[in-house]
Tab-separated table of C-alpha atoms in Angstrom:
chain	number	residue	atom	x	y	z
A	18	MET	CA	116.252	92.232	56.889
A	19	ASN	CA	114.601	94.552	59.407
A	20	ASP	CA	116.360	97.925	59.310
A	21	TYR	CA	113.916	99.528	61.773
A	22	THR	CA	115.699	101.672	64.351
A	23	PRO	CA	113.787	102.209	67.608
A	24	GLN	CA	112.880	105.812	68.354
A	25	LEU	CA	114.678	106.345	71.631
A	26	PRO	CA	112.942	108.635	74.121
A	27	ASN	CA	114.549	112.000	74.712
A	28	GLU	CA	115.652	111.684	78.329
A	29	ASP	CA	116.086	115.468	78.579
A	30	ASN	CA	112.383	116.088	77.997
A	31	LEU	CA	110.708	113.043	79.576
A	32	TYR	CA	110.470	111.693	83.110
A	33	GLU	CA	110.209	108.014	83.964
A	34	HIS	CA	107.132	107.271	86.065
A	35	HIS	CA	107.167	103.456	85.959
A	36	ALA	CA	109.578	100.761	84.812
A	37	PHE	CA	109.027	96.988	84.692
A	38	THR	CA	110.775	93.935	83.311
A	39	VAL	CA	108.289	91.269	82.233
A	40	ASP	CA	108.604	87.929	84.032
A	41	LYS	CA	110.173	85.026	82.126
A	42	GLY	CA	107.000	82.957	82.435
A	43	GLN	CA	104.580	85.650	81.256
A	44	ALA	CA	102.052	84.518	78.623
A	45	PRO	CA	101.261	86.986	75.783
A	46	LEU	CA	98.957	89.707	77.122
A	47	ARG	CA	97.855	93.123	75.872
A	48	ILE	CA	99.967	95.793	77.504
A	49	ASP	CA	96.937	97.779	78.706
A	50	LYS	CA	95.679	94.716	80.602
A	51	TYR	CA	99.184	93.915	81.843
A	52	LEU	CA	99.793	97.392	83.275
A	53	MET	CA	96.485	97.357	85.166
A	54	ASN	CA	98.059	94.700	87.404
A	55	PHE	CA	101.178	96.772	87.941
A	56	VAL	CA	100.137	100.407	88.297
A	57	GLU	CA	97.984	101.205	91.295
A	58	ASN	CA	94.777	103.166	90.605
A	59	ALA	CA	95.350	103.012	86.836
A	60	THR	CA	92.290	102.391	84.667
A	61	ARG	CA	92.431	100.747	81.280
A	62	SER	CA	91.206	103.946	79.605
A	63	LYS	CA	94.038	105.960	81.196
A	64	ILE	CA	96.612	103.402	80.055
A	65	GLN	CA	95.181	103.431	76.539
A	66	ALA	CA	95.311	107.236	76.482
A	67	ALA	CA	98.964	107.153	77.592
A	68	ALA	CA	99.788	104.694	74.814
A	69	LYS	CA	97.976	106.877	72.266
A	70	ASP	CA	100.106	109.842	73.396
A	71	GLY	CA	103.275	107.785	72.872
A	72	SER	CA	104.121	107.548	76.576
A	73	ILE	CA	104.468	103.764	76.860
A	74	TYR	CA	107.753	102.271	75.629
A	75	VAL	CA	108.756	98.630	75.275
A	76	ASN	CA	112.449	97.995	74.716
A	77	ASP	CA	112.886	101.744	74.046
A	78	ALA	CA	110.225	101.907	71.308
A	79	PRO	CA	106.737	103.427	71.761
A	80	VAL	CA	103.894	100.893	71.513
A	81	LYS	CA	100.133	100.958	71.116
A	82	SER	CA	97.735	99.666	73.762
A	83	ASN	CA	97.146	96.412	71.843
A	84	TYR	CA	100.837	95.461	71.956
A	85	LYS	CA	101.235	92.014	73.551
A	86	VAL	CA	103.966	91.828	76.160
A	87	LYS	CA	106.533	89.039	75.911
A	88	PRO	CA	108.868	87.525	78.514
A	89	GLU	CA	111.694	89.878	79.558
A	90	ASP	CA	110.255	92.898	77.733
A	91	LYS	CA	111.421	96.131	79.373
A	92	ILE	CA	108.457	98.462	79.836
A	93	ARG	CA	108.795	102.137	80.676
A	94	VAL	CA	106.088	104.757	81.152
A	95	LEU	CA	107.427	108.243	80.360
A	96	PHE	CA	105.722	111.627	80.667
A	97	LYS	CA	106.749	115.237	80.104
A	98	HIS	CA	106.094	116.106	83.761
A	99	PRO	CA	107.944	114.705	86.792
A	100	PRO	CA	106.096	112.232	89.033
A	101	PHE	CA	103.579	114.152	91.114
A	102	GLU	CA	104.678	112.355	94.274
A	103	ASN	CA	107.975	114.252	93.991
A	104	LEU	CA	106.172	117.592	94.025
A	105	LEU	CA	105.234	117.743	97.681
A	106	VAL	CA	102.802	120.484	98.687
A	107	GLY	CA	101.762	121.205	102.264
A	108	GLU	CA	98.054	120.897	103.014
A	109	ASP	CA	96.110	121.957	106.095
A	110	ILE	CA	94.809	118.527	107.121
A	111	ASP	CA	93.814	117.705	110.696
A	112	LEU	CA	96.058	115.195	112.461
A	113	ASP	CA	95.096	113.112	115.477
A	114	VAL	CA	98.345	113.623	117.417
A	115	VAL	CA	98.666	111.194	120.324
A	116	TYR	CA	102.046	112.507	121.500
A	117	GLU	CA	104.550	115.161	120.416
A	118	ASP	CA	107.863	116.600	121.593
A	119	ASP	CA	110.931	118.218	120.004
A	120	ASP	CA	112.109	114.890	118.524
A	121	LEU	CA	109.019	113.122	117.258
A	122	LEU	CA	105.285	112.863	117.105
A	123	VAL	CA	102.951	109.874	117.239
A	124	VAL	CA	99.867	110.042	115.027
A	125	ASN	CA	96.686	107.970	115.026
A	126	LYS	CA	95.963	107.667	111.293
A	127	PRO	CA	92.343	107.101	110.254
A	128	ALA	CA	91.506	104.575	107.557
A	129	GLY	CA	91.304	106.089	104.080
A	130	ILE	CA	94.308	108.405	104.455
A	131	VAL	CA	97.352	107.568	102.335
A	132	VAL	CA	100.667	107.920	104.196
A	133	HIS	CA	102.722	109.338	101.323
A	134	PRO	CA	101.932	110.563	97.784
A	135	GLY	CA	102.038	107.985	95.020
A	136	HIS	CA	100.384	107.180	91.718
A	137	GLY	CA	96.754	108.256	91.921
A	138	ASN	CA	97.151	109.813	95.379
A	139	TYR	CA	99.008	113.096	94.974
A	140	SER	CA	97.278	115.090	97.700
A	141	GLY	CA	95.465	114.600	100.975
A	142	THR	CA	98.204	112.344	102.366
A	143	LEU	CA	99.827	112.264	105.785
A	144	ILE	CA	103.024	113.738	104.318
A	145	ASN	CA	101.083	116.656	102.828
A	146	ALA	CA	99.767	117.339	106.337
A	147	LEU	CA	103.223	117.002	107.919
A	148	ILE	CA	105.060	119.379	105.586
A	149	TYR	CA	102.305	121.963	106.115
A	150	ARG	CA	102.766	121.651	109.871
A	151	PHE	CA	106.585	121.553	109.974
A	152	ASP	CA	109.109	123.681	108.073
A	153	LYS	CA	111.727	120.981	107.748
A	154	LEU	CA	111.599	117.251	108.399
A	155	PRO	CA	114.439	114.762	107.879
A	156	ASN	CA	114.138	112.453	104.874
A	157	ASN	CA	114.220	108.688	105.237
A	158	SER	CA	116.136	106.419	102.843
A	159	SER	CA	113.294	106.748	100.299
A	160	GLU	CA	113.323	110.564	100.482
A	161	ARG	CA	110.053	110.597	102.430
A	162	PRO	CA	110.087	113.449	104.971
A	163	GLY	CA	109.553	112.339	108.562
A	164	LEU	CA	108.444	108.786	107.828
A	165	VAL	CA	110.050	106.081	109.948
A	166	HIS	CA	107.536	103.433	108.832
A	167	ARG	CA	104.154	103.332	107.123
A	168	ILE	CA	100.784	101.619	107.245
A	169	ASP	CA	98.419	101.005	104.339
A	170	LYS	CA	95.785	103.505	103.215
A	171	ASP	CA	92.846	101.481	104.544
A	172	THR	CA	94.589	100.413	107.757
A	173	SER	CA	93.994	102.607	110.789
A	174	GLY	CA	96.277	103.223	113.729
A	175	LEU	CA	99.594	104.431	115.089
A	176	LEU	CA	102.606	105.861	113.280
A	177	VAL	CA	105.712	107.566	114.664
A	178	VAL	CA	107.170	110.518	112.732
A	179	ALA	CA	110.754	111.764	113.198
A	180	LYS	CA	111.302	115.525	113.491
A	181	THR	CA	115.125	115.496	113.611
A	182	GLU	CA	117.925	113.674	111.789
A	183	ASN	CA	118.962	112.011	115.059
A	184	ALA	CA	115.418	110.808	115.726
A	185	MET	CA	115.128	109.449	112.177
A	186	ALA	CA	118.374	107.474	112.489
A	187	HIS	CA	117.605	106.211	116.002
A	188	LEU	CA	114.010	105.166	115.317
A	189	SER	CA	114.789	103.640	111.896
A	190	ALA	CA	117.502	101.519	113.520
A	191	GLN	CA	115.001	100.204	116.078
A	192	PHE	CA	112.598	99.125	113.351
A	193	ALA	CA	115.448	97.519	111.391
A	194	ASN	CA	116.831	95.760	114.470
A	195	LYS	CA	113.368	94.514	115.518
A	196	THR	CA	113.449	96.266	118.917
A	197	SER	CA	110.310	98.346	118.296
A	198	GLU	CA	106.933	96.980	119.348
A	199	ARG	CA	103.993	96.852	116.937
A	200	GLU	CA	100.697	95.132	117.656
A	201	TYR	CA	97.754	95.060	115.270
A	202	VAL	CA	94.190	93.841	115.678
A	203	ALA	CA	92.713	92.028	112.678
A	204	LEU	CA	89.458	90.282	111.823
A	205	VAL	CA	90.166	87.320	109.563
A	206	TRP	CA	88.056	84.788	107.692
A	207	GLY	CA	87.740	81.319	109.247
A	208	ASN	CA	88.067	79.741	112.668
A	209	MET	CA	91.789	79.502	113.369
A	210	SER	CA	92.866	76.036	114.488
A	211	GLU	CA	95.522	77.245	116.955
A	212	ASP	CA	95.113	79.789	119.756
A	213	GLU	CA	98.470	81.323	118.906
A	214	GLY	CA	101.385	80.803	116.583
A	215	THR	CA	104.111	82.289	114.407
A	216	ILE	CA	104.051	82.720	110.630
A	217	GLU	CA	107.414	82.796	108.882
A	218	GLY	CA	107.688	83.249	105.132
A	219	ASN	CA	109.697	85.478	102.835
A	220	ILE	CA	107.540	88.205	101.300
A	221	GLY	CA	108.024	89.746	97.851
A	222	ARG	CA	106.075	91.118	94.898
A	223	HIS	CA	103.596	88.725	93.333
A	224	PRO	CA	105.012	87.723	89.921
A	225	LYS	CA	101.647	88.015	88.141
A	226	ASN	CA	100.050	90.912	90.062
A	227	ARG	CA	102.492	93.599	91.179
A	228	LEU	CA	99.836	95.265	93.329
A	229	GLN	CA	99.959	92.228	95.616
A	230	ASN	CA	102.731	90.637	97.627
A	231	THR	CA	103.051	86.924	98.245
A	232	VAL	CA	105.044	84.385	100.274
A	233	PHE	CA	108.016	82.698	98.609
A	234	PHE	CA	109.488	79.521	100.094
A	235	ASP	CA	111.791	76.596	99.337
A	236	ASP	CA	113.761	77.162	96.113
A	237	GLU	CA	112.078	80.528	95.518
A	238	ALA	CA	112.636	81.954	99.011
A	239	ASP	CA	115.301	84.357	97.764
A	240	LYS	CA	112.628	86.200	95.731
A	241	GLY	CA	111.302	87.674	98.980
A	242	LYS	CA	112.580	89.204	102.208
A	243	PRO	CA	112.328	87.425	105.588
A	244	ALA	CA	109.125	88.203	107.459
A	245	VAL	CA	107.850	87.023	110.849
A	246	THR	CA	104.372	87.576	112.315
A	247	HIS	CA	103.266	86.339	115.757
A	248	TYR	CA	99.513	85.944	116.220
A	249	LYS	CA	97.150	85.218	119.097
A	250	VAL	CA	93.407	84.578	118.982
A	251	LEU	CA	91.428	87.237	120.851
A	252	GLU	CA	87.912	86.025	120.084
A	253	ARG	CA	86.331	83.303	117.970
A	254	LEU	CA	83.235	84.504	116.135
A	255	GLY	CA	82.108	81.493	114.131
A	256	TYR	CA	83.134	82.057	110.529
A	257	VAL	CA	85.633	84.807	111.438
A	258	THR	CA	88.283	85.235	114.143
A	259	LEU	CA	89.530	88.353	115.911
A	260	VAL	CA	93.314	88.136	116.292
A	261	SER	CA	96.244	90.102	117.659
A	262	CYS	CA	99.285	90.246	115.367
A	263	LYS	CA	102.719	91.329	116.564
A	264	LEU	CA	105.245	92.204	113.891
A	265	GLU	CA	108.841	91.092	114.201
A	266	THR	CA	109.557	92.510	110.733
A	267	GLY	CA	107.807	95.194	108.706
A	268	ARG	CA	107.272	94.088	105.111
A	269	THR	CA	104.676	95.718	102.863
A	270	HIS	CA	101.228	94.151	103.464
A	271	GLN	CA	102.900	91.694	105.884
A	272	ILE	CA	99.880	90.763	108.009
A	273	ARG	CA	97.586	90.699	104.983
A	274	VAL	CA	99.951	88.397	103.063
A	275	HIS	CA	100.833	86.111	105.970
A	276	MET	CA	97.210	85.654	106.998
A	277	LYS	CA	96.163	84.796	103.451
A	278	HIS	CA	99.113	82.390	103.244
A	279	ILE	CA	97.761	80.343	106.176
A	280	GLY	CA	94.205	80.408	104.814
A	281	HIS	CA	92.800	83.267	106.898
A	282	THR	CA	92.490	86.273	104.583
A	283	LEU	CA	91.599	89.550	106.290
A	284	PHE	CA	87.879	90.326	106.330
A	285	ASN	CA	86.930	92.674	103.462
A	286	ASP	CA	90.505	92.929	102.162
A	287	ALA	CA	89.613	93.562	98.508
A	288	ARG	CA	93.175	93.376	97.222
A	289	TYR	CA	93.694	89.862	98.595
A	290	GLY	CA	90.199	88.462	98.007
A	291	GLY	CA	88.711	89.017	101.459
A	292	ASP	CA	85.799	91.028	100.076
A	293	LYS	CA	84.069	87.770	99.109
A	294	ILE	CA	82.379	85.221	101.367
A	295	LEU	CA	85.216	82.825	102.114
A	296	LYS	CA	83.593	80.925	105.008
A	297	GLY	CA	80.016	80.214	106.010
A	298	THR	CA	76.716	78.972	104.683
A	299	THR	CA	74.975	79.331	101.323
A	300	PHE	CA	71.825	80.804	102.842
A	301	THR	CA	70.628	84.108	101.353
A	302	LYS	CA	70.182	85.628	104.825
A	303	TYR	CA	73.841	84.907	105.614
A	304	LYS	CA	74.939	86.605	102.397
A	305	GLN	CA	72.851	89.645	103.301
A	306	PHE	CA	74.419	89.677	106.772
A	307	VAL	CA	77.977	89.594	105.366
A	308	ASP	CA	77.131	92.299	102.809
A	309	ASN	CA	75.893	94.472	105.694
A	310	CYS	CA	79.184	93.842	107.520
A	311	PHE	CA	81.081	94.935	104.403
A	312	LYS	CA	79.022	98.155	104.333
A	313	VAL	CA	79.727	98.842	108.005
A	314	LEU	CA	83.452	98.228	107.456
A	315	PRO	CA	84.241	99.173	103.824
A	316	ARG	CA	87.953	98.309	104.145
A	317	GLN	CA	90.260	95.571	105.372
A	318	ALA	CA	89.734	94.821	109.063
A	319	LEU	CA	93.171	95.875	110.308
A	320	HIS	CA	94.150	98.377	113.019
A	321	ALA	CA	97.624	99.306	114.326
A	322	LYS	CA	96.668	99.340	118.000
A	323	THR	CA	99.986	99.467	119.887
A	324	LEU	CA	103.333	101.102	119.116
A	325	GLY	CA	106.409	101.007	121.343
A	326	PHE	CA	109.970	102.273	120.944
A	327	GLU	CA	112.895	103.756	122.833
A	328	HIS	CA	112.877	107.546	122.801
A	329	PRO	CA	115.844	108.756	120.712
A	330	THR	CA	117.124	111.298	123.262
A	331	LYS	CA	115.451	110.437	126.580
A	332	GLY	CA	116.374	106.759	126.322
A	333	GLU	CA	113.126	105.583	127.954
A	334	PHE	CA	110.857	103.006	126.339
A	335	MET	CA	107.534	104.538	125.353
A	336	ARG	CA	104.378	102.610	124.501
A	337	PHE	CA	101.224	104.036	122.953
A	338	GLU	CA	97.847	102.413	122.427
A	339	VAL	CA	94.687	103.564	120.639
A	340	PRO	CA	91.321	101.782	120.630
A	341	VAL	CA	89.906	99.962	117.631
A	342	PRO	CA	87.958	102.544	115.550
A	343	GLU	CA	84.183	102.604	115.416
A	344	ASP	CA	83.751	101.018	111.962
A	345	MET	CA	85.737	97.945	112.949
A	346	GLN	CA	84.070	97.750	116.377
A	347	ARG	CA	80.616	97.801	114.796
A	348	CYS	CA	81.587	95.004	112.414
A	349	VAL	CA	82.912	92.847	115.269
A	350	GLU	CA	79.746	93.510	117.294
A	351	LYS	CA	77.595	92.360	114.360
A	352	TRP	CA	79.564	89.099	114.223
A	353	ARG	CA	79.164	88.655	118.008
A	354	ALA	CA	75.413	89.046	117.700
A	355	TYR	CA	75.270	86.678	114.713
A	356	THR	CA	77.336	84.011	116.486
A	357	LYS	CA	75.202	84.298	119.642
A	358	ASN	CA	72.005	83.852	117.636
A	359	GLN	CA	73.453	80.803	115.904
A	360	GLU	CA	74.283	79.244	119.265
A	361	LEU	CA	70.759	79.933	120.567
A	362	ASN	CA	69.260	78.275	117.499
């Protein structure tokens, strides 16, 4: 008989940073390898160090890094300090403000800037810049000051920030009710068969890699939330296509997931496999060309170009547009030149 009693963590002294329930179909896997797919920016050495310090619990008992997870295990990562993302500190960071009044501001976010603090990104975020600039901003439903919506770290483009409680409620309702306007420009792998179309597919966390999202359909549709993306081809560039994407919904990684789902992964989107050559020839010169494109644009080719909404107090519909940034323009120009040379040959 096993009379072992799990050593329960002292909730008064520890703070929960992560919590996961292992999927029913999970094969046995070392917990350090497992958590690398679930915790963004975590390295295996950091996970192993946390396990050595007794910070990783499975079913309320501390485990070592070689523990093999089993289906329905409950994993918790506990530390003596609260999550850093909850300790917001203002930082004097330049913002490219496109528009501002007493109710809101519209910001053109450069690629590489995280919108809000999270694991591995505790400073240098848009929120750090906002709370330095403003004494008090209204919190959204996730306790994020000022944020009505977000875009990914390596996506550039427009964001609206609420400065008052009324603006937060009004703008958030527009995004929820699909009355806001959001258009993105993306460079995707492959020559799209249709000039325009609509992608519908429920989006949720990938069951095997929690850092990705995926499309769920048929019997599994309820594992995701409804998502709709309208696309239109702007320019065909041989092995890649420049497209406009208009969002009807705003799920995490929506364009990136939907485009991969239809076989057109975003160019240089490392998280979803777009940082490999997915279309083209086997010639060495072509590989060198694509590698040069990756160097010119060291991120996913996605830009939030247009943002429209009804002003929360004035009642007028406002639309803002910013040009595609230089790194993405240079990449597109390289593909134009390559395609032109191919046609000449």
